[in-house]
PDB file of C-alpha atoms in Angstrom:
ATOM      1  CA  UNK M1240     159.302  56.699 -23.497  1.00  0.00           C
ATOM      2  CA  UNK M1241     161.215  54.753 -20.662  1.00  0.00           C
ATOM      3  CA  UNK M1242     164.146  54.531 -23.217  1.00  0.00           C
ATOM      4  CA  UNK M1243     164.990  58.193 -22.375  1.00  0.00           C
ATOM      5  CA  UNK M1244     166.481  57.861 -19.024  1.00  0.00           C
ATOM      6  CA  UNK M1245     170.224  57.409 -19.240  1.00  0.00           C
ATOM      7  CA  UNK M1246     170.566  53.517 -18.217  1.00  0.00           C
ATOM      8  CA  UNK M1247     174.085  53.779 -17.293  1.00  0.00           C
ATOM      9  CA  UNK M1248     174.333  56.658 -15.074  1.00  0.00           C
ATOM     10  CA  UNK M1249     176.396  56.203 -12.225  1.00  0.00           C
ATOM     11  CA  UNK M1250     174.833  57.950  -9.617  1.00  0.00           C
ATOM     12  CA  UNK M1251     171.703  56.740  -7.995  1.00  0.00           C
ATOM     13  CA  UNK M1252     169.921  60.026  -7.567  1.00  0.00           C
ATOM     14  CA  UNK M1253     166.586  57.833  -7.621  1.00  0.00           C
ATOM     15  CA  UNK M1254     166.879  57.894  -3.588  1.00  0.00           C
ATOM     16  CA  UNK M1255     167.491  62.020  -3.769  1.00  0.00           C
ATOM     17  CA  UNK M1256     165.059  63.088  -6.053  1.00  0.00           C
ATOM     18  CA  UNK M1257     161.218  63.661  -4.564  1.00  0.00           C
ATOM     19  CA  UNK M1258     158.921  62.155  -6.746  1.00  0.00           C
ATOM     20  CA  UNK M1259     155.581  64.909  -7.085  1.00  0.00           C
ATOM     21  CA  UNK M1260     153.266  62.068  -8.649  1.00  0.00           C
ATOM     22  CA  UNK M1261     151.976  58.464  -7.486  1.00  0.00           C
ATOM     23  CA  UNK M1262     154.427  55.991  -7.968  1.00  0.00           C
ATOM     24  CA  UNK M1263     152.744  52.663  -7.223  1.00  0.00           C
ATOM     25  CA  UNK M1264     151.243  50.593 -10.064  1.00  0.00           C
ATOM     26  CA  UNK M1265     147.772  50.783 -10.130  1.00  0.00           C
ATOM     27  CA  UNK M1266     147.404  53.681  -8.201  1.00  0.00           C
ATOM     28  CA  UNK M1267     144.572  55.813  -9.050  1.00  0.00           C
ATOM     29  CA  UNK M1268     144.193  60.105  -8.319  1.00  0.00           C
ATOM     30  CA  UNK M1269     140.887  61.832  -9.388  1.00  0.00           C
ATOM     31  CA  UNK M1270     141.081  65.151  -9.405  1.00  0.00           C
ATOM     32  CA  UNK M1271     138.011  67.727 -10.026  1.00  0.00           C
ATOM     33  CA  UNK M1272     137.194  70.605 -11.549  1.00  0.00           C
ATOM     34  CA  UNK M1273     135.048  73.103 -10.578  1.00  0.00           C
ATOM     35  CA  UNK M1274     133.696  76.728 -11.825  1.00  0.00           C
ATOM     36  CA  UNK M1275     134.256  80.161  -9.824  1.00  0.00           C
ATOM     37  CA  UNK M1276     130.968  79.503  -8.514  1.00  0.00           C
ATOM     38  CA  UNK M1277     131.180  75.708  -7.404  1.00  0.00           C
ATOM     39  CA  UNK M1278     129.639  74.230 -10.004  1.00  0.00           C
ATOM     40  CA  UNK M1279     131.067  70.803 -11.043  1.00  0.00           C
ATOM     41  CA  UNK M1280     133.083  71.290 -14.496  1.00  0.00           C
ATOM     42  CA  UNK M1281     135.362  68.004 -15.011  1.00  0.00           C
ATOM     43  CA  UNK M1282     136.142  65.141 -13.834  1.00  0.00           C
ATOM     44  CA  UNK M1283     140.554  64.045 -14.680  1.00  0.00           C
ATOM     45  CA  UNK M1284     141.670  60.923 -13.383  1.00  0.00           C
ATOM     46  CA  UNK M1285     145.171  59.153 -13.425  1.00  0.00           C
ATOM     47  CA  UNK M1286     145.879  55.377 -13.686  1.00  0.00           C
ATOM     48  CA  UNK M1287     149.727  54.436 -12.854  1.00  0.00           C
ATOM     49  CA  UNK M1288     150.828  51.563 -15.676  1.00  0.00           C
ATOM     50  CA  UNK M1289     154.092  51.122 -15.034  1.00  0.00           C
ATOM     51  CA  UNK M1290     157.027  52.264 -12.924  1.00  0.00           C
ATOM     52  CA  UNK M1291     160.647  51.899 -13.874  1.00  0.00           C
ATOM     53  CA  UNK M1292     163.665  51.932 -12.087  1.00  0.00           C
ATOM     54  CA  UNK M1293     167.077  53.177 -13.192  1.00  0.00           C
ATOM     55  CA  UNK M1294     170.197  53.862 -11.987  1.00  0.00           C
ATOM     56  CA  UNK M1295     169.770  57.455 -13.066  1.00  0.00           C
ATOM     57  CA  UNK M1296     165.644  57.732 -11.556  1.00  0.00           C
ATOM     58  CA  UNK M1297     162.858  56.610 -12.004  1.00  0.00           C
ATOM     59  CA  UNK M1298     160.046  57.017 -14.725  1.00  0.00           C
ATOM     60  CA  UNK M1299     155.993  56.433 -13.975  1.00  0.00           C
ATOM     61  CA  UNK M1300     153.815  55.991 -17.285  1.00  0.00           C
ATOM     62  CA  UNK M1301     149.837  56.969 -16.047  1.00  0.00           C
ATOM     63  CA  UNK M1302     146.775  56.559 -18.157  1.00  0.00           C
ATOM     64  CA  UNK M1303     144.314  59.890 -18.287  1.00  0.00           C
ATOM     65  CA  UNK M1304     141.002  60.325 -18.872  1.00  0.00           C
ATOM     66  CA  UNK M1305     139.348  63.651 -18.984  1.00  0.00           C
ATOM     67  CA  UNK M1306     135.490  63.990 -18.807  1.00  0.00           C
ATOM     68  CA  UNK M1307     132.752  66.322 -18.647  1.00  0.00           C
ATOM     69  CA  UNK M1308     130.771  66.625 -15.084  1.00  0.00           C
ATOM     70  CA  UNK M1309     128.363  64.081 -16.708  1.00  0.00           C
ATOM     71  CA  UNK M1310     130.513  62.011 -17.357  1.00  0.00           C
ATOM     72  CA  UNK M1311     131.145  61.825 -21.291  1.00  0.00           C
ATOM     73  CA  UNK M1312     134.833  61.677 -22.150  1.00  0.00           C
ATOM     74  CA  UNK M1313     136.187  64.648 -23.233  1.00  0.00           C
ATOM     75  CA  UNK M1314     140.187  63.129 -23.974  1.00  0.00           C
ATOM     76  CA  UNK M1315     141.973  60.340 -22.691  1.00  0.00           C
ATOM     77  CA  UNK M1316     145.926  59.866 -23.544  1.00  0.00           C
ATOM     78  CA  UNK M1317     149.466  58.915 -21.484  1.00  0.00           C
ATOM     79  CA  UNK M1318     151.424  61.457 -19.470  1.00  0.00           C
ATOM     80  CA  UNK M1319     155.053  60.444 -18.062  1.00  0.00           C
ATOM     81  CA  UNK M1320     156.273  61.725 -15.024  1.00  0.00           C
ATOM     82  CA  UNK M1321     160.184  61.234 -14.352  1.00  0.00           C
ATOM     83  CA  UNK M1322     162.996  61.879 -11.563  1.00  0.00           C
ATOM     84  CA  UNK M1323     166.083  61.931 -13.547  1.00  0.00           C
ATOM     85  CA  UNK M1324     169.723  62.764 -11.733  1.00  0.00           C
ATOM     86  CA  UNK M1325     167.636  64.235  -9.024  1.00  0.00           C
ATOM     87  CA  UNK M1326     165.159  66.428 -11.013  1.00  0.00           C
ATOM     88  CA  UNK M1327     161.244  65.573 -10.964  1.00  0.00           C
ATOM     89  CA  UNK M1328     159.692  66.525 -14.206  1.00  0.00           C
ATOM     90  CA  UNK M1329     156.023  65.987 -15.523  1.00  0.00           C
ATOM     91  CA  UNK M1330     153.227  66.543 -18.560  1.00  0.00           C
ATOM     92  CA  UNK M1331     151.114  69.481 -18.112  1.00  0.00           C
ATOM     93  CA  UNK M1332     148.137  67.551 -18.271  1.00  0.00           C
ATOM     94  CA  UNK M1333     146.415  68.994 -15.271  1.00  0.00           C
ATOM     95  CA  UNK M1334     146.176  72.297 -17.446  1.00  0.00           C
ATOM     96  CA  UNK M1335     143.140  70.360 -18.715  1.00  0.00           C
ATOM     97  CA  UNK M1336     141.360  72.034 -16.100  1.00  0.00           C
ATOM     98  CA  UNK M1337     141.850  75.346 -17.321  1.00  0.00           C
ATOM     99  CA  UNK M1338     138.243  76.947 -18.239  1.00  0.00           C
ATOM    100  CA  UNK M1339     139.537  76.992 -22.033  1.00  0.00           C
ATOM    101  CA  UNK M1340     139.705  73.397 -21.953  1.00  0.00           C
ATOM    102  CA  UNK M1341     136.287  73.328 -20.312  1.00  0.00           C
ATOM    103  CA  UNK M1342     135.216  75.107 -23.166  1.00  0.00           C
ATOM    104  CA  UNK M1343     136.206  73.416 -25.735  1.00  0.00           C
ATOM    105  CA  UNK M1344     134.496  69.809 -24.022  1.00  0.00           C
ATOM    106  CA  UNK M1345     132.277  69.281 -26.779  1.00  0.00           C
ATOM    107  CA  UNK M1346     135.299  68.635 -29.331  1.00  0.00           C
ATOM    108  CA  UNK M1347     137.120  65.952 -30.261  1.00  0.00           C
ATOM    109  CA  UNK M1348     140.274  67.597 -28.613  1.00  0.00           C
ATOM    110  CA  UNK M1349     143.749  66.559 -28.995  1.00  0.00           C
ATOM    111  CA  UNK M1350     146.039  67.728 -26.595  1.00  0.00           C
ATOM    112  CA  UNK M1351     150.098  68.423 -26.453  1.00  0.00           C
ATOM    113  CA  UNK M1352     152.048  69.919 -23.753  1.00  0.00           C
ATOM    114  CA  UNK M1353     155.732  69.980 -22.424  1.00  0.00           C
ATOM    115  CA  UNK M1354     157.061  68.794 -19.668  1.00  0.00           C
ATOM    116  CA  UNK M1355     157.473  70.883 -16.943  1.00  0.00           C
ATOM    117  CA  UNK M1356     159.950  70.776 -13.764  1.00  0.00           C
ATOM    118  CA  UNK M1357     159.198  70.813 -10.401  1.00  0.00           C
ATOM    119  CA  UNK M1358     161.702  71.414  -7.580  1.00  0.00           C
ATOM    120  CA  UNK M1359     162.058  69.939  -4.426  1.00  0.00           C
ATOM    121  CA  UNK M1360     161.024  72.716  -1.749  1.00  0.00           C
ATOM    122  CA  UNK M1361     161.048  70.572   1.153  1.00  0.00           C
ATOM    123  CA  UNK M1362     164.429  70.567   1.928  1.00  0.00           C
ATOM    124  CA  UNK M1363     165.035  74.242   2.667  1.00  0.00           C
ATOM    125  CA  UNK M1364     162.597  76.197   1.131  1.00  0.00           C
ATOM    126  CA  UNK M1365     164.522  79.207   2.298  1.00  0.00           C
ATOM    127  CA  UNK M1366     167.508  77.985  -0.526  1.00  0.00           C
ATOM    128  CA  UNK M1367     167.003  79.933  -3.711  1.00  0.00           C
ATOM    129  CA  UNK M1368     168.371  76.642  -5.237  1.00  0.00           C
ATOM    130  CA  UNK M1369     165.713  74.986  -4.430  1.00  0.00           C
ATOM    131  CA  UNK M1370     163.660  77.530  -6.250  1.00  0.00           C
ATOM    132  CA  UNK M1371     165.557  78.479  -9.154  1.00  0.00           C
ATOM    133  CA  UNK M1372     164.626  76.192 -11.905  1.00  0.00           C
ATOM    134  CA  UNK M1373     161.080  76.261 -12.332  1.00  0.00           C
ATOM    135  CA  UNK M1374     160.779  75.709 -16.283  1.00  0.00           C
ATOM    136  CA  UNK M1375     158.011  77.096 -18.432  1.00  0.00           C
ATOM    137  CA  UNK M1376     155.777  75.216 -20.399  1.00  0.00           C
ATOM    138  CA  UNK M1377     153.090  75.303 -23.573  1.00  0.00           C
ATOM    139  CA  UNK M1378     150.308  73.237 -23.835  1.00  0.00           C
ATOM    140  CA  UNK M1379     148.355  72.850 -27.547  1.00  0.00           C
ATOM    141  CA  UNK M1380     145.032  71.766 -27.644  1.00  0.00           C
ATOM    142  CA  UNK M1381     143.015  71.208 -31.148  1.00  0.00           C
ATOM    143  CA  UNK M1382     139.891  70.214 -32.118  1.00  0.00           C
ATOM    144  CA  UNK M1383     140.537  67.403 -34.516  1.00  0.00           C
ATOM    145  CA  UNK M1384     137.184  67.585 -36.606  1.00  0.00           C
ATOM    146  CA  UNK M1385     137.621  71.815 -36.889  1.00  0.00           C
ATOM    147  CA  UNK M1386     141.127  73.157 -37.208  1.00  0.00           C
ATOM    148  CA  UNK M1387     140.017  76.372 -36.298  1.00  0.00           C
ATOM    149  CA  UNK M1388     139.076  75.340 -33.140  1.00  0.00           C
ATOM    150  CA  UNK M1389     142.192  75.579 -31.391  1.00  0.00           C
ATOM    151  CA  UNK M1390     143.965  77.040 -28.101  1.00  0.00           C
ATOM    152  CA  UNK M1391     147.531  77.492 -26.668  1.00  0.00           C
ATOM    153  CA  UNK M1392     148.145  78.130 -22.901  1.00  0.00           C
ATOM    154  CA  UNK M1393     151.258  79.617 -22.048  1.00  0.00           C
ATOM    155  CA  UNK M1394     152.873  79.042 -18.167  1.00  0.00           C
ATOM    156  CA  UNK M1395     155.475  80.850 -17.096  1.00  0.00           C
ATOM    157  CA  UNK M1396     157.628  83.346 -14.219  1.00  0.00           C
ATOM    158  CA  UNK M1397     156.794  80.350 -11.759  1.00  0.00           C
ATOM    159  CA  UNK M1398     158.040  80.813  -8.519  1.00  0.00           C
ATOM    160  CA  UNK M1399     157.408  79.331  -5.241  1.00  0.00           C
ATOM    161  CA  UNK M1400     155.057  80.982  -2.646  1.00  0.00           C
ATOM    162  CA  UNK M1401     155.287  78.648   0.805  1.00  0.00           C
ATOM    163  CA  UNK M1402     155.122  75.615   1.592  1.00  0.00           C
ATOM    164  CA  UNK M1403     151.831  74.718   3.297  1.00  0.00           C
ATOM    165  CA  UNK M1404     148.836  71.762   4.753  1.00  0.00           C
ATOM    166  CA  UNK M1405     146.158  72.105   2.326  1.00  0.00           C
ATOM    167  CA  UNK M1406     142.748  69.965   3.300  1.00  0.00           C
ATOM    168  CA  UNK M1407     141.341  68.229   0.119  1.00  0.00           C
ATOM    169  CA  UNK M1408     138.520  65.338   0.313  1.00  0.00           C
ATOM    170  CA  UNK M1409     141.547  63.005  -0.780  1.00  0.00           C
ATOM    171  CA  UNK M1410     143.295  63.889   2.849  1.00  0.00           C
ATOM    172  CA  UNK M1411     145.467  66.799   4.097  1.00  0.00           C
ATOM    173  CA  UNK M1412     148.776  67.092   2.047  1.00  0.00           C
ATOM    174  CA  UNK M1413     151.740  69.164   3.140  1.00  0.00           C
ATOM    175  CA  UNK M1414     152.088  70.668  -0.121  1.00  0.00           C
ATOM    176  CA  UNK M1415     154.348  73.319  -2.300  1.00  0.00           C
ATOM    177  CA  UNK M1416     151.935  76.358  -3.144  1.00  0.00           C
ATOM    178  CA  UNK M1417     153.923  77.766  -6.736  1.00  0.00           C
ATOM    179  CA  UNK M1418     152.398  80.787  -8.573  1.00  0.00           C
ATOM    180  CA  UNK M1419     152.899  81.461 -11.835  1.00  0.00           C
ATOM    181  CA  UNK M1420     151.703  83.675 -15.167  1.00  0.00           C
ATOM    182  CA  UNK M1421     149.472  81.993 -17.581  1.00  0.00           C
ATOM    183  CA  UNK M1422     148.767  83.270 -21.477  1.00  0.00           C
ATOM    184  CA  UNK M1423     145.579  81.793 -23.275  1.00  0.00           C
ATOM    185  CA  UNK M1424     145.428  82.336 -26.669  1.00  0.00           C
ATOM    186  CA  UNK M1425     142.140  80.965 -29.370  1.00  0.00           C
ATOM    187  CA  UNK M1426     141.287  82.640 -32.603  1.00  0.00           C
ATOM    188  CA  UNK M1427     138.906  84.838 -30.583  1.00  0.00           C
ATOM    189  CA  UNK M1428     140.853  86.101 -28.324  1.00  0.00           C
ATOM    190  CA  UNK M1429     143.775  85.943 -25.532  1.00  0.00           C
ATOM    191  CA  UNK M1430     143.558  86.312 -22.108  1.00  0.00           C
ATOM    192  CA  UNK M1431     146.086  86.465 -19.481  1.00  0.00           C
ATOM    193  CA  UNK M1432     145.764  85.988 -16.233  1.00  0.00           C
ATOM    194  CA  UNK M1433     147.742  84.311 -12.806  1.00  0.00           C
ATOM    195  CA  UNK M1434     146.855  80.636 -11.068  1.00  0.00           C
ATOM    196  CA  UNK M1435     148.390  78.523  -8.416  1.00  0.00           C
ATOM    197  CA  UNK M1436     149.495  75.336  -7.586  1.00  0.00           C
ATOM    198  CA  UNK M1437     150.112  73.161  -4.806  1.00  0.00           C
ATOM    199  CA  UNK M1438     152.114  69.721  -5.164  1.00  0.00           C
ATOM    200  CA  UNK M1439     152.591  66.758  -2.515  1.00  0.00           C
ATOM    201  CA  UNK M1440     155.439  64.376  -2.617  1.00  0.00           C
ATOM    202  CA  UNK M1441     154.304  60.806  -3.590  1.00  0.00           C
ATOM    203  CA  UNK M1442     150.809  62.865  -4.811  1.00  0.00           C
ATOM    204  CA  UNK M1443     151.390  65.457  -7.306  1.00  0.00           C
ATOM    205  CA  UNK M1444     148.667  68.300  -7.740  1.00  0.00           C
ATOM    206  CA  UNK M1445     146.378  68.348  -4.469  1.00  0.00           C
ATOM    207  CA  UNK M1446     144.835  71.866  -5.610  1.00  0.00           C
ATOM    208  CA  UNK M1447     144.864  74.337  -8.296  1.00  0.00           C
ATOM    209  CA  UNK M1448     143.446  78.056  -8.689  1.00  0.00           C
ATOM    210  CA  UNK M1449     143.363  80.142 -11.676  1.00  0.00           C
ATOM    211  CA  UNK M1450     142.671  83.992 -11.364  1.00  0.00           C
ATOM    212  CA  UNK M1451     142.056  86.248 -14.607  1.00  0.00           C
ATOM    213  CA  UNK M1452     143.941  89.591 -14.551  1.00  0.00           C
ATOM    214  CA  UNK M1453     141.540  91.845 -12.412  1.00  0.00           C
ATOM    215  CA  UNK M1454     142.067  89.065  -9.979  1.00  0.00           C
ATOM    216  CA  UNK M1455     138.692  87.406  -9.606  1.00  0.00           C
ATOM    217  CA  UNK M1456     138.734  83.274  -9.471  1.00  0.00           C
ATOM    218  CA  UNK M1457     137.881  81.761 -12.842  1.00  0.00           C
ATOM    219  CA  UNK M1458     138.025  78.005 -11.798  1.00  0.00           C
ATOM    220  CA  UNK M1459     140.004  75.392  -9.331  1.00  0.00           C
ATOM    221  CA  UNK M1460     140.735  71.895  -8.993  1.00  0.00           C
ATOM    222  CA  UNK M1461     140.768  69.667  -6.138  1.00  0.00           C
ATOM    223  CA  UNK M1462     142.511  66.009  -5.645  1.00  0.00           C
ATOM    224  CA  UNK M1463     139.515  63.783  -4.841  1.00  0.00           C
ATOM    225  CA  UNK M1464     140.110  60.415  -4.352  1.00  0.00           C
ATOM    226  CA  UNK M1465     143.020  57.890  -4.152  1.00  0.00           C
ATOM    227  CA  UNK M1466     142.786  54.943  -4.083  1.00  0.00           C
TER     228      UNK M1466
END
């Protein structure tokens, strides 16, 4: 995965591009996951293995593990987070959170998502280039012992809202509040509704909020604990 980064760039955008995850070895983010009401859904949690330098950015490779709010493991796996030429990119793992993912807990559940940009709007937020390139992304999630039991979650028209302090039991995070659309499709059914995220430099993901389409709260996330 490292071997992706271009090793003989020129440029060393490493010191220009924000990086929106940890990026200390050993590092450790919990983040929670909670129903409408409060109640305790999941538990996802982030290990930093390795960091790597380059002249064209820098790469992290985290450990995940994804459990139920007993604490059973639901999925564990890698996710990569990269700034490369001055662009911070990362796995969509925290759409694990998502209440179809909460719903499918009691399956052996493999999991496959894009990577998905995320601009730096601390420099001028008021700069539409800052703004502009806010990719979409598809996650794939599948029950390995039922192939019917399956779900694809769609992100997309993401756009920044403000920039903002949000208060989290991890600490207060000056943090990038994005919206975007969100498309959940099973066998069953699809739903479609809006969420929101907010992203600290050196963090990541601080908060999430996810809102069906006759905008009532279906679940959130919070950052937890770093240590």
């Amino acid at each position: 995965m490292a071997g992706i980064l271009a090793l003989g760039a020129e440029s060393a955008m490493a010191q220009e591009c924000t990086f929106f995850f940890a990026n200390e070895e050993g590092k450790v983010l919990t983040r929670t996951g909670y129903t409408a009401d409060g109640k305790l859904s999941s538990t996802l949690l982030y290990r930093v293995q390795k960091v790597y330098d380059y002249p064209s950015g820098t790469e992290v490779d985290a450990n995940f593990t994804y459990s139920k709010a007993d604490g059973t493991l639901i999925n564990s796996g890698q996710m990569v987070a990269r700034c490369q030429d001055g662009n911070f990119s990362m796995n969509m793992n925290h759409i694990l959170s998502f209440p179809v993912a909460v719903t499918m807990k009691n399956a052996d559940i493999y999991f496959m998502g894009d990577l998905m940009s995320y601009p730096d709007a601390f420099s001028d937020p008021t700069d539409p280039g800052t703004t502009s390139n806010y990719t979409d992304g598809t996650v794939r999630i599948y029950d390995k012992n039922n192939k019917n039991n399956k779900a694809e979650i769609s992100v997309t028209n993401r756009e920044y809202v403000t920039t903002e302090n949000v208060k989290t039991p991890a600490g207060i995070f000056n943090a990038t509040k994005v919206k975007y659309n969100m498309k959940i499709w099973t066998p069953q059914a699809t739903i479609e509704g809006y969420g929101y995220e907010w992203y600290a430099p050196n963090v990541g993901i601080v908060r999430t909020e996810e809102y069906n389409d006759n905008n009532q709260l279906q679940s959130y996330s919070v950052l937890t604990n770093i240590k």
